[in-house]
PDB file of C-alpha atoms in Angstrom:
ATOM      1  CA  MET A   1       0.000   0.000   0.000  1.00  0.00           C
ATOM      2  CA  VAL A   2       2.798   2.414   0.885  1.00  0.00           C
ATOM      3  CA  MET A   3       4.654   1.603  -2.377  1.00  0.00           C
ATOM      4  CA  GLN A   4       1.574   2.438  -4.433  1.00  0.00           C
ATOM      5  CA  VAL A   5       1.278   5.846  -2.770  1.00  0.00           C
ATOM      6  CA  LEU A   6       4.951   6.627  -3.388  1.00  0.00           C
ATOM      7  CA  MET A   7       4.916   5.433  -7.015  1.00  0.00           C
ATOM      8  CA  ALA A   8       1.796   7.356  -8.054  1.00  0.00           C
ATOM      9  CA  PRO A   9       3.543  10.774  -8.190  1.00  0.00           C
ATOM     10  CA  ALA A  10       6.521   9.239  -9.996  1.00  0.00           C
ATOM     11  CA  VAL A  11       4.267   7.725 -12.634  1.00  0.00           C
ATOM     12  CA  SER A  12       2.390  10.970 -13.157  1.00  0.00           C
ATOM     13  CA  VAL A  13       5.658  12.879 -13.513  1.00  0.00           C
ATOM     14  CA  LEU A  14       6.909  10.315 -16.017  1.00  0.00           C
ATOM     15  CA  ILE A  15       3.692  10.492 -18.051  1.00  0.00           C
ATOM     16  CA  SER A  16       3.665  14.295 -18.075  1.00  0.00           C
ATOM     17  CA  THR A  17       7.332  14.362 -19.146  1.00  0.00           C
ATOM     18  CA  VAL A  18       6.685  11.909 -21.982  1.00  0.00           C
ATOM     19  CA  LEU A  19       3.641  13.864 -23.142  1.00  0.00           C
ATOM     20  CA  SER A  20       5.585  17.129 -23.042  1.00  0.00           C
ATOM     21  CA  LEU A  21       8.408  15.630 -25.113  1.00  0.00           C
ATOM     22  CA  LEU A  22       5.958  14.175 -27.626  1.00  0.00           C
ATOM     23  CA  SER A  23       4.141  17.487 -28.021  1.00  0.00           C
ATOM     24  CA  LEU A  24       7.456  19.315 -28.453  1.00  0.00           C
ATOM     25  CA  ALA A  25       8.564  16.786 -31.096  1.00  0.00           C
ATOM     26  CA  LEU A  26       5.233  17.143 -32.920  1.00  0.00           C
ATOM     27  CA  LEU A  27       5.507  20.932 -32.897  1.00  0.00           C
ATOM     28  CA  LEU A  28       9.056  20.762 -34.252  1.00  0.00           C
ATOM     29  CA  LEU A  29       7.971  18.319 -36.965  1.00  0.00           C
ATOM     30  CA  LEU A  30       5.111  20.604 -38.036  1.00  0.00           C
ATOM     31  CA  CYS A  31       7.458  23.591 -38.250  1.00  0.00           C
ATOM     32  CA  VAL A  32       9.925  21.650 -40.408  1.00  0.00           C
ATOM     33  CA  ILE A  33       7.154  20.397 -42.704  1.00  0.00           C
ATOM     34  CA  ARG A  34       5.728  23.896 -43.165  1.00  0.00           C
ATOM     35  CA  LYS A  35       9.167  25.321 -43.939  1.00  0.00           C
ATOM     36  CA  LYS A  36       9.916  22.543 -46.410  1.00  0.00           C
ATOM     37  CA  ARG A  37       6.534  22.963 -48.091  1.00  0.00           C
ATOM     38  CA  ARG A  38       7.157  26.690 -48.393  1.00  0.00           C
ATOM     39  CA  MET A  39      10.566  26.139 -49.994  1.00  0.00           C
ATOM     40  CA  GLU A  40       9.710  23.134 -52.189  1.00  0.00           C
ATOM     41  CA  GLY A  41       6.160  23.681 -53.364  1.00  0.00           C
ATOM     42  CA  THR A  42       4.528  22.219 -56.430  1.00  0.00           C
ATOM     43  CA  TYR A  43       3.936  24.281 -59.523  1.00  0.00           C
ATOM     44  CA  ARG A  44       0.237  24.371 -60.388  1.00  0.00           C
ATOM     45  CA  PRO A  45      -0.532  27.201 -62.805  1.00  0.00           C
ATOM     46  CA  SER A  46      -4.191  26.199 -63.171  1.00  0.00           C
ATOM     47  CA  ALA A  47      -4.757  26.798 -59.457  1.00  0.00           C
ATOM     48  CA  GLU A  48      -3.153  30.227 -59.723  1.00  0.00           C
ATOM     49  CA  GLU A  49      -5.323  31.108 -62.712  1.00  0.00           C
ATOM     50  CA  ARG A  50      -8.458  30.087 -60.829  1.00  0.00           C
ATOM     51  CA  LYS A  51      -7.458  32.317 -57.924  1.00  0.00           C
ATOM     52  CA  GLN A  52      -6.996  35.330 -60.199  1.00  0.00           C
ATOM     53  CA  THR A  53     -10.206  35.006 -62.176  1.00  0.00           C
ATOM     54  CA  GLY A  54     -12.462  34.330 -59.218  1.00  0.00           C
ATOM     55  CA  SER A  55     -15.197  31.753 -59.072  1.00  0.00           C
ATOM     56  CA  GLY A  56     -17.201  31.288 -62.252  1.00  0.00           C
ATOM     57  CA  GLU A  57     -16.528  34.714 -63.711  1.00  0.00           C
ATOM     58  CA  LYS A  58     -15.267  35.194 -67.226  1.00  0.00           C
ATOM     59  CA  PRO A  59     -11.789  36.624 -67.314  1.00  0.00           C
ATOM     60  CA  SER A  60     -11.870  40.287 -68.222  1.00  0.00           C
ATOM     61  CA  LEU A  61      -9.764  41.606 -71.056  1.00  0.00           C
ATOM     62  CA  PRO A  62      -6.469  42.986 -69.840  1.00  0.00           C
ATOM     63  CA  LEU A  63      -6.425  45.800 -72.444  1.00  0.00           C
ATOM     64  CA  PRO A  64      -9.337  47.887 -73.753  1.00  0.00           C
ATOM     65  CA  LEU A  65     -10.523  47.096 -77.257  1.00  0.00           C
ATOM     66  CA  PRO A  66      -9.398  49.492 -80.016  1.00  0.00           C
ATOM     67  CA  LYS A  67     -11.881  51.926 -81.528  1.00  0.00           C
ATOM     68  CA  GLU A  68     -13.964  50.615 -84.374  1.00  0.00           C
ATOM     69  CA  GLU A  69     -12.509  51.451 -87.800  1.00  0.00           C
ATOM     70  CA  ARG A  70     -14.746  53.508 -90.105  1.00  0.00           C
ATOM     71  CA  LEU A  71     -14.662  54.431 -93.756  1.00  0.00           C
ATOM     72  CA  ILE A  72     -13.796  57.996 -94.665  1.00  0.00           C
TER      73      ILE A  72
END
């Protein structure tokens, strides 16, 4: 009975230490993955074009149309 009382705090300290180390390792892993993704992304021009045009809208002309030619 006395051993169980003495070991309970030791077990809780061990569990909290392990959980802290695991959370720190997970945070470090996420930071490395985000940095790597930022530096080594994939090239997807279609996704960029969709972002620029908006959803379902026709792309507007970048330059205005010239004036209509008329006969003299």
